[in-house]
Amino acid sequence: MPRTEVEQRDYVYRLLPDYVRLDDDGTLASFMGYATTSAMGPALRLADEADPDTSVSGTAEIANPAVAPRPWLLWLAWMLGLDISAIPADEQRAAVPQAALLRQRGTKAAIRRAVQRTLTGSKSCRVYWNLSTSDPYLITVVTLTAQTPDSAASLAAALTEKPAGLDLEVQDTTGATYDELALEYTGQDYDDLAGDFTDYDDLADWTPPSP
């Protein structure tokens, strides 16, 4: 449990050298009582939160994302190598414990998760390496227009996970892009395409599975 004001005063007072306490006529002890509730108060509260024996949760709270004071969350995330600045505030606390996912930083899964935070509905998001053969260093992220309220936010989210040295683009479309269709039917011809779709509207509604 957190220390009371008296316990805080006694705790700090005991940290003083013996010769100081032996020569004290009570004046210093009284001052310590004032100091622990004013100037030293924030530091002592932090010490309480960091000590499992005195924290409310029984854990080192500044390192526990479930209960850490909100100002500590950004610091705690950076200690884990995670940038949560682009994550909505109400999702930041839940994002920090996912430390295992940090090993996927820069992967399709990591990029997809980042972009999906900016989407609505089913949050459809497809991520391709080299979808366009004209640029072997291009990552293409495809979302559905109806689920993409802010394309700039989706791009910014994707860039937080982009590997160094690669290019990245975000496209929003009502269905599939031409490149996705060409990739799905590589080595096939128009007859194959015609056999899978009844008409143009059927084709326009087709969405490929997430790669």
mmCIF file of C-alpha atoms in Angstrom:
data_model
loop_
_atom_site.group_PDB
_atom_site.id
_atom_site.type_symbol
_atom_site.label_atom_id
_atom_site.label_comp_id
_atom_site.label_asym_id
_atom_site.label_seq_id
_atom_site.Cartn_x
_atom_site.Cartn_y
_atom_site.Cartn_z
ATOM 1 C CA MET A 1 0.000 0.000 0.000
ATOM 2 C CA PRO A 2 1.186 3.573 -0.624
ATOM 3 C CA ARG A 3 2.910 5.281 2.288
ATOM 4 C CA THR A 4 0.967 7.763 4.360
ATOM 5 C CA GLU A 5 2.404 11.258 4.805
ATOM 6 C CA VAL A 6 3.818 10.260 8.197
ATOM 7 C CA GLU A 7 5.379 7.121 6.743
ATOM 8 C CA GLN A 8 6.858 9.171 3.899
ATOM 9 C CA ARG A 9 8.382 11.636 6.368
ATOM 10 C CA ASP A 10 9.835 8.847 8.499
ATOM 11 C CA TYR A 11 11.148 7.043 5.412
ATOM 12 C CA VAL A 12 13.026 10.090 4.143
ATOM 13 C CA TYR A 13 14.193 11.037 7.630
ATOM 14 C CA ARG A 14 15.742 7.597 8.139
ATOM 15 C CA LEU A 15 17.768 8.085 4.962
ATOM 16 C CA LEU A 16 19.690 10.917 6.661
ATOM 17 C CA PRO A 17 23.069 10.084 8.262
ATOM 18 C CA ASP A 18 22.998 9.069 11.929
ATOM 19 C CA TYR A 19 24.968 12.121 13.083
ATOM 20 C CA VAL A 20 22.386 14.432 11.513
ATOM 21 C CA ARG A 21 19.457 12.732 13.213
ATOM 22 C CA LEU A 22 21.305 12.546 16.569
ATOM 23 C CA ASP A 23 21.913 16.307 16.570
ATOM 24 C CA ASP A 24 18.380 17.160 15.477
ATOM 25 C CA ASP A 25 16.231 18.809 18.127
ATOM 26 C CA GLY A 26 13.055 18.089 16.142
ATOM 27 C CA THR A 27 13.321 21.086 13.845
ATOM 28 C CA LEU A 28 14.642 19.068 10.927
ATOM 29 C CA ALA A 29 12.083 16.326 11.474
ATOM 30 C CA SER A 30 9.297 18.907 11.319
ATOM 31 C CA PHE A 31 10.766 20.383 8.150
ATOM 32 C CA MET A 32 10.938 16.901 6.611
ATOM 33 C CA GLY A 33 7.236 16.503 7.294
ATOM 34 C CA TYR A 34 6.571 19.684 5.320
ATOM 35 C CA ALA A 35 9.003 18.757 2.538
ATOM 36 C CA THR A 36 7.543 15.303 1.966
ATOM 37 C CA THR A 37 4.081 16.761 1.399
ATOM 38 C CA SER A 38 5.186 19.636 -0.842
ATOM 39 C CA ALA A 39 8.447 19.792 -2.791
ATOM 40 C CA MET A 40 9.328 16.121 -2.330
ATOM 41 C CA GLY A 41 5.778 14.856 -2.714
ATOM 42 C CA PRO A 42 5.862 14.073 -6.470
ATOM 43 C CA ALA A 43 9.196 12.253 -6.177
ATOM 44 C CA LEU A 44 7.961 10.176 -3.265
ATOM 45 C CA ARG A 45 4.742 9.299 -5.056
ATOM 46 C CA LEU A 46 6.820 8.120 -7.994
ATOM 47 C CA ALA A 47 8.926 6.009 -5.643
ATOM 48 C CA ASP A 48 5.741 4.478 -4.249
ATOM 49 C CA GLU A 49 4.441 3.692 -7.745
ATOM 50 C CA ALA A 50 7.744 2.086 -8.735
ATOM 51 C CA ASP A 51 7.935 -0.132 -5.637
ATOM 52 C CA PRO A 52 5.701 -3.258 -5.657
ATOM 53 C CA ASP A 53 5.569 -3.103 -1.846
ATOM 54 C CA THR A 54 3.990 0.349 -1.832
ATOM 55 C CA SER A 55 2.132 0.639 -5.145
ATOM 56 C CA VAL A 56 -1.631 0.309 -5.329
ATOM 57 C CA SER A 57 -1.491 -2.621 -7.756
ATOM 58 C CA GLY A 58 1.377 -4.440 -6.061
ATOM 59 C CA THR A 59 3.526 -4.045 -9.173
ATOM 60 C CA ALA A 60 6.176 -1.610 -10.391
ATOM 61 C CA GLU A 61 3.472 0.587 -11.863
ATOM 62 C CA ILE A 62 5.651 2.827 -14.009
ATOM 63 C CA ALA A 63 6.686 -0.329 -15.901
ATOM 64 C CA ASN A 64 3.250 -1.953 -15.933
ATOM 65 C CA PRO A 65 1.302 -0.794 -19.013
ATOM 66 C CA ALA A 66 -2.001 -1.851 -17.468
ATOM 67 C CA VAL A 67 -1.750 0.707 -14.650
ATOM 68 C CA ALA A 68 1.126 3.055 -15.523
ATOM 69 C CA PRO A 69 0.252 6.754 -15.266
ATOM 70 C CA ARG A 70 -0.595 7.934 -18.776
ATOM 71 C CA PRO A 71 2.453 10.267 -19.060
ATOM 72 C CA TRP A 72 4.654 7.199 -18.589
ATOM 73 C CA LEU A 73 3.059 5.170 -21.383
ATOM 74 C CA LEU A 74 4.951 6.868 -24.226
ATOM 75 C CA TRP A 75 8.245 6.431 -22.357
ATOM 76 C CA LEU A 76 7.433 2.802 -21.576
ATOM 77 C CA ALA A 77 6.571 2.120 -25.217
ATOM 78 C CA TRP A 78 9.869 3.607 -26.386
ATOM 79 C CA MET A 79 11.721 1.377 -23.911
ATOM 80 C CA LEU A 80 10.176 -1.546 -25.792
ATOM 81 C CA GLY A 81 11.027 -0.032 -29.173
ATOM 82 C CA LEU A 82 7.402 0.833 -29.910
ATOM 83 C CA ASP A 83 6.176 4.183 -31.225
ATOM 84 C CA ILE A 84 2.573 4.640 -30.049
ATOM 85 C CA SER A 85 2.280 8.293 -31.036
ATOM 86 C CA ALA A 86 0.210 7.397 -34.126
ATOM 87 C CA ILE A 87 -2.096 5.071 -32.170
ATOM 88 C CA PRO A 88 -5.384 6.539 -30.846
ATOM 89 C CA ALA A 89 -5.102 7.463 -27.176
ATOM 90 C CA ASP A 90 -7.735 4.972 -26.080
ATOM 91 C CA GLU A 91 -5.774 2.133 -27.725
ATOM 92 C CA GLN A 92 -2.269 3.042 -26.547
ATOM 93 C CA ARG A 93 -2.413 1.206 -23.223
ATOM 94 C CA ALA A 94 -3.476 -2.047 -24.895
ATOM 95 C CA ALA A 95 -0.801 -1.706 -27.597
ATOM 96 C CA VAL A 96 2.197 -1.617 -25.244
ATOM 97 C CA PRO A 97 1.922 -5.203 -23.874
ATOM 98 C CA GLN A 98 2.101 -6.620 -27.373
ATOM 99 C CA ALA A 99 5.889 -6.706 -27.143
ATOM 100 C CA ALA A 100 6.092 -9.963 -29.063
ATOM 101 C CA LEU A 101 4.656 -8.199 -32.100
ATOM 102 C CA LEU A 102 7.662 -5.863 -32.170
ATOM 103 C CA ARG A 103 9.603 -8.706 -33.779
ATOM 104 C CA GLN A 104 7.293 -8.288 -36.762
ATOM 105 C CA ARG A 105 8.091 -4.615 -37.233
ATOM 106 C CA GLY A 106 8.218 -3.785 -40.940
ATOM 107 C CA THR A 107 6.431 -6.981 -42.010
ATOM 108 C CA LYS A 108 3.141 -7.172 -43.913
ATOM 109 C CA ALA A 109 1.325 -8.026 -40.698
ATOM 110 C CA ALA A 110 2.756 -5.015 -38.863
ATOM 111 C CA ILE A 111 1.932 -2.626 -41.713
ATOM 112 C CA ARG A 112 -1.586 -4.075 -41.967
ATOM 113 C CA ARG A 113 -2.213 -3.650 -38.231
ATOM 114 C CA ALA A 114 -1.021 -0.042 -38.316
ATOM 115 C CA VAL A 115 -3.238 0.880 -41.278
ATOM 116 C CA GLN A 116 -6.299 -0.944 -39.920
ATOM 117 C CA ARG A 117 -6.314 1.400 -36.932
ATOM 118 C CA THR A 118 -7.322 4.162 -39.360
ATOM 119 C CA LEU A 119 -10.065 2.180 -41.134
ATOM 120 C CA THR A 120 -13.730 1.466 -40.439
ATOM 121 C CA GLY A 121 -16.048 -1.486 -41.062
ATOM 122 C CA SER A 122 -14.270 -4.784 -41.674
ATOM 123 C CA LYS A 123 -10.982 -2.842 -42.076
ATOM 124 C CA SER A 124 -9.944 -4.609 -45.253
ATOM 125 C CA CYS A 125 -6.240 -4.026 -45.924
ATOM 126 C CA ARG A 126 -3.984 -5.809 -48.410
ATOM 127 C CA VAL A 127 -0.220 -5.365 -48.372
ATOM 128 C CA TYR A 128 2.013 -6.349 -51.289
ATOM 129 C CA TRP A 129 5.743 -6.458 -51.904
ATOM 130 C CA ASN A 130 6.457 -5.600 -55.527
ATOM 131 C CA LEU A 131 2.857 -5.722 -56.753
ATOM 132 C CA SER A 132 3.944 -3.431 -59.555
ATOM 133 C CA THR A 133 6.858 -5.026 -61.414
ATOM 134 C CA SER A 134 8.000 -1.573 -62.531
ATOM 135 C CA ASP A 135 9.342 -0.853 -59.032
ATOM 136 C CA PRO A 136 10.846 -3.812 -57.149
ATOM 137 C CA TYR A 137 11.303 -1.660 -54.042
ATOM 138 C CA LEU A 138 7.663 -0.548 -53.758
ATOM 139 C CA ILE A 139 5.284 -1.675 -51.016
ATOM 140 C CA THR A 140 1.643 -1.257 -52.053
ATOM 141 C CA VAL A 141 -1.117 -1.040 -49.450
ATOM 142 C CA VAL A 142 -4.686 -1.343 -50.755
ATOM 143 C CA THR A 143 -7.761 -0.413 -48.725
ATOM 144 C CA LEU A 144 -11.451 -0.066 -49.586
ATOM 145 C CA THR A 145 -12.626 3.471 -50.291
ATOM 146 C CA ALA A 146 -15.756 3.083 -48.172
ATOM 147 C CA GLN A 147 -13.624 2.019 -45.193
ATOM 148 C CA THR A 148 -10.945 4.712 -45.558
ATOM 149 C CA PRO A 149 -12.190 7.955 -43.977
ATOM 150 C CA ASP A 150 -8.766 9.614 -44.045
ATOM 151 C CA SER A 151 -6.300 8.407 -46.666
ATOM 152 C CA ALA A 152 -3.577 10.707 -45.311
ATOM 153 C CA ALA A 153 -3.906 9.101 -41.875
ATOM 154 C CA SER A 154 -3.707 5.640 -43.440
ATOM 155 C CA LEU A 155 -0.527 6.587 -45.282
ATOM 156 C CA ALA A 156 1.019 8.082 -42.133
ATOM 157 C CA ALA A 157 0.207 4.911 -40.197
ATOM 158 C CA ALA A 158 1.741 2.692 -42.885
ATOM 159 C CA LEU A 159 4.921 4.783 -42.931
ATOM 160 C CA THR A 160 5.482 4.143 -39.213
ATOM 161 C CA GLU A 161 6.092 0.485 -40.110
ATOM 162 C CA LYS A 162 7.848 0.903 -43.487
ATOM 163 C CA PRO A 163 11.257 -0.817 -43.672
ATOM 164 C CA ALA A 164 14.148 1.519 -44.423
ATOM 165 C CA GLY A 165 15.204 1.771 -48.047
ATOM 166 C CA LEU A 166 11.817 0.846 -49.538
ATOM 167 C CA ASP A 167 9.077 2.970 -51.079
ATOM 168 C CA LEU A 168 5.452 2.767 -49.978
ATOM 169 C CA GLU A 169 2.102 3.806 -51.398
ATOM 170 C CA VAL A 170 -1.466 3.496 -50.136
ATOM 171 C CA GLN A 171 -4.323 3.078 -52.625
ATOM 172 C CA ASP A 172 -8.010 3.024 -51.787
ATOM 173 C CA THR A 173 -10.363 1.352 -54.252
ATOM 174 C CA THR A 174 -13.957 0.151 -54.454
ATOM 175 C CA GLY A 175 -12.789 -3.411 -55.085
ATOM 176 C CA ALA A 176 -9.552 -4.736 -56.554
ATOM 177 C CA THR A 177 -6.861 -2.857 -58.468
ATOM 178 C CA TYR A 178 -5.806 -3.857 -61.965
ATOM 179 C CA ASP A 179 -2.451 -4.998 -60.613
ATOM 180 C CA GLU A 180 -4.170 -7.264 -58.088
ATOM 181 C CA LEU A 181 -6.311 -8.772 -60.825
ATOM 182 C CA ALA A 182 -3.258 -9.319 -63.035
ATOM 183 C CA LEU A 183 -1.424 -10.957 -60.149
ATOM 184 C CA GLU A 184 -4.331 -13.284 -59.377
ATOM 185 C CA TYR A 185 -4.583 -14.394 -63.022
ATOM 186 C CA THR A 186 -0.883 -14.574 -63.848
ATOM 187 C CA GLY A 187 -0.348 -16.962 -66.760
ATOM 188 C CA GLN A 188 -4.060 -17.114 -67.578
ATOM 189 C CA ASP A 189 -6.131 -15.425 -70.245
ATOM 190 C CA TYR A 190 -9.428 -13.613 -70.759
ATOM 191 C CA ASP A 191 -11.382 -16.874 -71.004
ATOM 192 C CA ASP A 192 -10.272 -17.776 -67.493
ATOM 193 C CA LEU A 193 -11.415 -14.377 -66.263
ATOM 194 C CA ALA A 194 -14.742 -14.646 -68.098
ATOM 195 C CA GLY A 195 -15.349 -18.064 -66.595
ATOM 196 C CA ASP A 196 -15.030 -16.737 -63.048
ATOM 197 C CA PHE A 197 -17.210 -13.643 -63.338
ATOM 198 C CA THR A 198 -20.714 -13.325 -64.756
ATOM 199 C CA ASP A 199 -20.447 -9.640 -65.726
ATOM 200 C CA TYR A 200 -18.495 -6.444 -65.135
ATOM 201 C CA ASP A 201 -20.360 -5.626 -61.931
ATOM 202 C CA ASP A 202 -19.449 -9.033 -60.558
ATOM 203 C CA LEU A 203 -15.807 -8.350 -61.452
ATOM 204 C CA ALA A 204 -15.919 -4.850 -59.929
ATOM 205 C CA ASP A 205 -17.118 -6.265 -56.612
ATOM 206 C CA TRP A 206 -14.320 -8.836 -56.387
ATOM 207 C CA THR A 207 -11.830 -8.347 -53.580
ATOM 208 C CA PRO A 208 -8.748 -10.564 -53.389
ATOM 209 C CA PRO A 209 -7.825 -12.265 -50.120
ATOM 210 C CA SER A 210 -5.290 -10.465 -47.945
ATOM 211 C CA PRO A 211 -1.791 -11.457 -49.100
#
